[in-house]
Structure formats: structure tokens, C-alpha cells
XYZ file of C-alpha atoms in Angstrom:
259
model
C -170.971 49.636 26.928
C -171.100 52.886 29.130
C -174.314 54.767 29.815
C -175.867 57.662 31.806
C -176.198 57.230 35.557
C -179.227 55.362 36.662
C -181.004 58.456 37.904
C -180.576 60.029 34.668
C -182.009 57.006 32.987
C -184.990 57.112 35.179
C -185.846 60.537 34.015
C -185.435 59.429 30.533
C -187.619 56.636 30.836
C -190.183 58.712 32.671
C -190.596 61.042 29.583
C -190.771 58.154 27.359
C -193.603 56.589 29.612
C -195.708 59.315 31.333
C -198.034 57.247 33.734
C -201.683 58.056 33.479
C -202.716 55.007 35.303
C -204.681 51.941 34.204
C -201.540 50.449 32.192
C -201.560 53.860 29.926
C -197.940 55.116 29.306
C -197.637 57.949 27.033
C -194.355 59.112 25.204
C -194.376 62.915 25.948
C -195.085 64.972 22.673
C -192.989 67.918 21.665
C -193.762 71.401 22.655
C -191.784 74.627 22.651
C -193.198 77.862 23.802
C -191.808 80.668 21.410
C -193.350 83.300 23.407
C -190.605 85.792 24.687
C -192.512 85.887 27.962
C -192.089 82.114 28.616
C -189.248 82.623 31.218
C -191.894 84.004 33.604
C -194.284 81.109 32.590
C -194.733 77.847 34.519
C -192.418 75.008 33.469
C -194.991 73.041 31.729
C -196.321 76.179 30.030
C -192.642 76.775 28.720
C -192.025 73.231 27.314
C -189.801 72.481 30.423
C -191.774 70.508 32.804
C -190.645 67.526 34.665
C -192.389 64.216 33.691
C -194.435 64.532 37.072
C -195.375 68.190 36.368
C -196.441 67.226 32.839
C -198.794 64.623 34.053
C -200.376 66.722 36.754
C -200.881 69.489 34.489
C -202.751 67.515 32.016
C -204.889 65.964 34.794
C -205.800 69.452 36.085
C -206.660 70.729 32.470
C -208.849 67.751 32.083
C -210.682 68.216 35.257
C -211.347 71.891 34.432
C -212.702 70.862 31.076
C -214.798 67.942 32.464
C -212.763 65.388 30.498
C -212.662 61.897 32.130
C -208.970 60.776 31.590
C -209.856 57.314 32.505
C -211.957 56.950 29.572
C -209.373 58.048 27.133
C -206.838 55.641 25.323
C -203.128 56.179 24.974
C -203.550 57.820 21.796
C -206.428 60.043 23.034
C -204.238 61.246 25.931
C -201.364 61.852 23.608
C -203.665 63.922 21.385
C -205.140 65.863 24.331
C -201.584 66.742 25.322
C -200.843 68.100 21.701
C -204.040 70.029 21.816
C -203.420 71.666 25.009
C -199.704 72.385 24.066
C -198.398 70.147 26.816
C -194.982 68.492 26.249
C -191.202 69.052 26.198
C -188.730 70.833 24.007
C -185.203 69.434 23.387
C -183.217 71.694 25.907
C -185.849 70.906 28.577
C -185.425 67.113 27.969
C -181.697 67.499 28.285
C -181.660 69.624 31.199
C -184.088 67.453 33.230
C -182.176 64.325 32.673
C -178.646 65.756 33.332
C -179.809 67.873 36.311
C -179.736 64.918 38.907
C -176.067 64.002 37.653
C -174.902 67.502 38.084
C -176.568 67.718 41.470
C -174.822 64.515 42.673
C -171.408 65.521 41.365
C -171.190 69.232 42.096
C -173.727 69.727 44.828
C -175.509 72.368 42.762
C -178.375 72.200 40.383
C -177.683 72.318 36.682
C -179.462 75.694 36.486
C -176.922 77.295 38.963
C -173.985 75.692 37.295
C -174.386 77.388 34.026
C -172.858 80.727 33.533
C -174.601 83.598 31.899
C -173.617 86.901 30.524
C -176.853 88.800 31.608
C -176.767 89.405 35.202
C -179.757 91.771 35.838
C -181.756 91.587 39.068
C -184.785 90.503 37.133
C -182.725 87.572 35.321
C -181.259 86.447 38.575
C -184.640 86.097 40.149
C -185.858 84.078 37.197
C -182.951 81.883 37.381
C -183.435 81.192 41.022
C -186.965 80.408 40.929
C -187.637 79.215 37.460
C -184.230 77.594 36.504
C -185.555 75.029 33.627
C -187.578 77.820 31.737
C -184.493 79.756 31.511
C -182.232 77.135 29.998
C -181.985 76.901 26.109
C -179.860 75.296 23.502
C -177.760 78.461 23.316
C -176.959 78.441 26.901
C -176.264 74.722 27.219
C -173.826 74.778 24.155
C -172.275 78.271 24.897
C -168.480 78.524 24.976
C -168.716 79.490 28.742
C -170.434 76.209 29.670
C -169.407 73.637 27.181
C -166.226 72.432 25.320
C -165.840 70.802 21.850
C -165.299 67.081 21.986
C -163.766 64.772 19.186
C -166.334 62.013 17.923
C -163.704 59.491 19.118
C -163.726 60.801 22.583
C -167.549 60.842 23.112
C -169.068 59.852 26.635
C -172.572 59.634 28.002
C -173.793 63.087 28.686
C -172.269 64.590 25.854
C -174.396 67.002 23.588
C -174.807 67.238 20.023
C -175.685 70.817 18.797
C -177.544 70.535 15.480
C -179.694 72.888 13.270
C -177.208 75.670 13.658
C -177.690 75.813 17.263
C -181.469 75.593 17.378
C -181.662 71.802 18.593
C -179.559 69.474 20.884
C -179.387 65.873 21.352
C -178.141 63.913 24.362
C -175.757 60.995 24.055
C -176.994 58.406 26.476
C -175.027 55.335 25.580
C -171.663 54.587 24.125
C -170.251 51.247 22.764
C -166.707 50.746 22.400
C -164.429 47.822 21.509
C -161.345 48.322 23.840
C -160.820 52.038 22.964
C -162.337 52.111 19.594
C -165.643 53.770 19.172
C -168.241 51.337 17.670
C -171.649 53.288 17.993
C -173.631 55.725 20.392
C -177.273 56.168 21.012
C -178.787 59.424 21.662
C -182.229 60.877 23.027
C -183.890 64.117 21.962
C -187.363 65.758 21.728
C -188.018 66.849 18.184
C -190.924 68.363 16.163
C -189.848 66.802 13.009
C -191.518 63.326 13.396
C -195.000 64.174 12.263
C -197.577 62.603 14.514
C -194.643 60.846 16.542
C -192.922 64.334 17.330
C -191.786 64.349 20.827
C -189.222 62.324 22.753
C -187.324 60.054 20.294
C -184.137 57.818 20.395
C -181.504 57.107 17.745
C -178.235 55.544 17.162
C -175.218 56.490 15.185
C -172.975 53.543 14.037
C -169.283 54.676 13.362
C -168.212 53.836 9.881
C -165.114 56.246 9.881
C -163.954 56.989 13.111
C -161.628 60.013 12.018
C -164.214 61.436 9.946
C -167.075 63.683 11.002
C -170.666 62.794 11.927
C -171.708 63.487 8.470
C -169.975 60.234 7.313
C -171.421 58.154 9.991
C -174.631 55.816 9.679
C -177.513 57.369 11.622
C -180.320 55.036 12.615
C -183.657 56.720 13.525
C -187.358 55.508 13.962
C -188.926 57.038 10.673
C -188.346 54.458 7.692
C -187.604 56.998 5.184
C -186.517 60.154 6.867
C -183.668 60.904 9.378
C -184.631 64.254 11.216
C -181.691 64.145 13.627
C -179.234 63.495 10.705
C -180.883 66.186 8.530
C -180.470 68.516 11.589
C -176.701 67.741 11.586
C -176.470 68.984 7.983
C -178.278 72.490 8.707
C -175.641 75.135 9.241
C -173.087 72.614 9.912
C -170.372 74.861 10.684
C -172.241 76.045 13.757
C -172.983 72.418 14.913
C -170.705 70.257 17.047
C -170.215 67.726 19.854
C -169.804 69.385 23.341
C -169.330 68.361 27.027
C -170.846 70.337 29.705
C -168.258 72.010 32.027
C -170.429 70.883 34.980
C -169.889 67.346 33.966
C -166.050 67.217 34.220
C -163.668 64.264 34.265
C -164.519 63.715 37.767
C -168.003 63.439 37.180
C -167.414 60.848 34.349
C -165.331 58.680 36.722
C -167.885 59.004 39.431
C -170.755 57.952 37.135
C -170.221 54.401 37.540
C -170.867 54.878 41.309
C -173.702 56.977 41.139
C -177.115 55.186 41.697
């Protein structure tokens, strides 16, 4: 079994267990800011905040509105987050999880490692001071930044682009028997899980190694729906499994040493 480096796992776990004290841990809801001005907004307002930023932002808004968070249950805190439009979108989640790995292996933040076609002074400044707000699925999975990967070759850290390039999943764990792929797990933040929308995990069990993801068995949290699998079916010709150039073969080898 191979998995993401420990620091990446810590970030993953933090989004699944936002700590509001008194034993109240909340899974981050989904939030995506569709406003074109989001690139100049704060990370949390853009749906790109770190776990710590998300917690602090909710505390601040509760203070302003004179809401005593200490009196709220986990469910009430999560509802308040949803009402306040505080959460994480899919590319924000992936970027924050992979950022410490990229920093460790390339000595450069993920935002600085990604290649972009637009080089205006304004965009350069935004990228420098607001890197996560300026990372989306299109950028992460563009030909300049990621290469296609065969299903049988997947590794932790690989991306699955779905919904025709509007959504991204992150492979966090891969199970193999010798060199044969058995299954892999993934994490993502999605708005398609109803009241449970937000950070979710899933698993793909390999039934036909040489076939596409379409023919494998997807396991998800909803009993009668498979939002991640359904996303793979949307505009399938635009979807795919990809590996960031910033996480090269050297990074994969070093991952077992990265603590």
C-alpha cells in the first residue's frame, strides 16, 4: 500500500476535522466563489482557504455577529459555515494538500511551480501574493502542468479530471498486489452530496485493469448515488488521469522519506 506523504495526509485530515474546540470537529463544507473578482479576494472568500484560515474566518464572523460558537453543536457550526459561504472547493483542496510535497521536493510552492500562459503584471502580482486563489482545475490539469497517466500506473498524488474539466479528484492511496493494481482511494470536495457536500472520500476497486475507469467499481458515501463516478461520465473525452509535472519521478521516490 502506498500513500501520500505524511504532511499531505495531515492537511487532508485537517479539512475532514476542522477543530472548533470542545471536541467539536467539522468536515469542511463545499464552497466555490464563481465571482470573476475572486482572484483578488481572500483565500477563504475564494473557496481556497487552508484549514486554519477557514476556522479563524468563521470565528471572526461569529464574533462580528455576536454568535457564541461555544454553544453550537457540530451540526450547527457546519450549517453556519454553509450560511456564511465558508468552505473549500475541489482545486483548493487538492492544491493545499499537495503544496507541502511540492515545497519539500522542488523547494518551491505549488503556485510558483505551475506554468501559466498569461503573464500580465497584474496576474504576476496576484500569483505572487494570492497563489491559491489563482489555481483552478484548468490550470492544475493543463498540458503545460500535467501529463496523462495510464490507470495501471496510478500513484498517490495523481489527479482525476472529471465533469469535462470542471472538477478534480486527488488519489491519496494505492493498493497493489506485486505490480497489479487492486484499488485506489481518492479525496475531493464536491457540491453533489446534498447536505453532506464538501470534503468526501471514495475508492475505486479495479475489476478490469486494462479497461477505463468507466468499467471499474466506484465506492462512495451515498447509498444510491455515485457523484464522483457520474462526474467521470460527463464529457468523458475531456476527462483523464494526470500527474503534475511538479511531482516528478524523483518526488515519487522521495515520498517514502518525506515526513
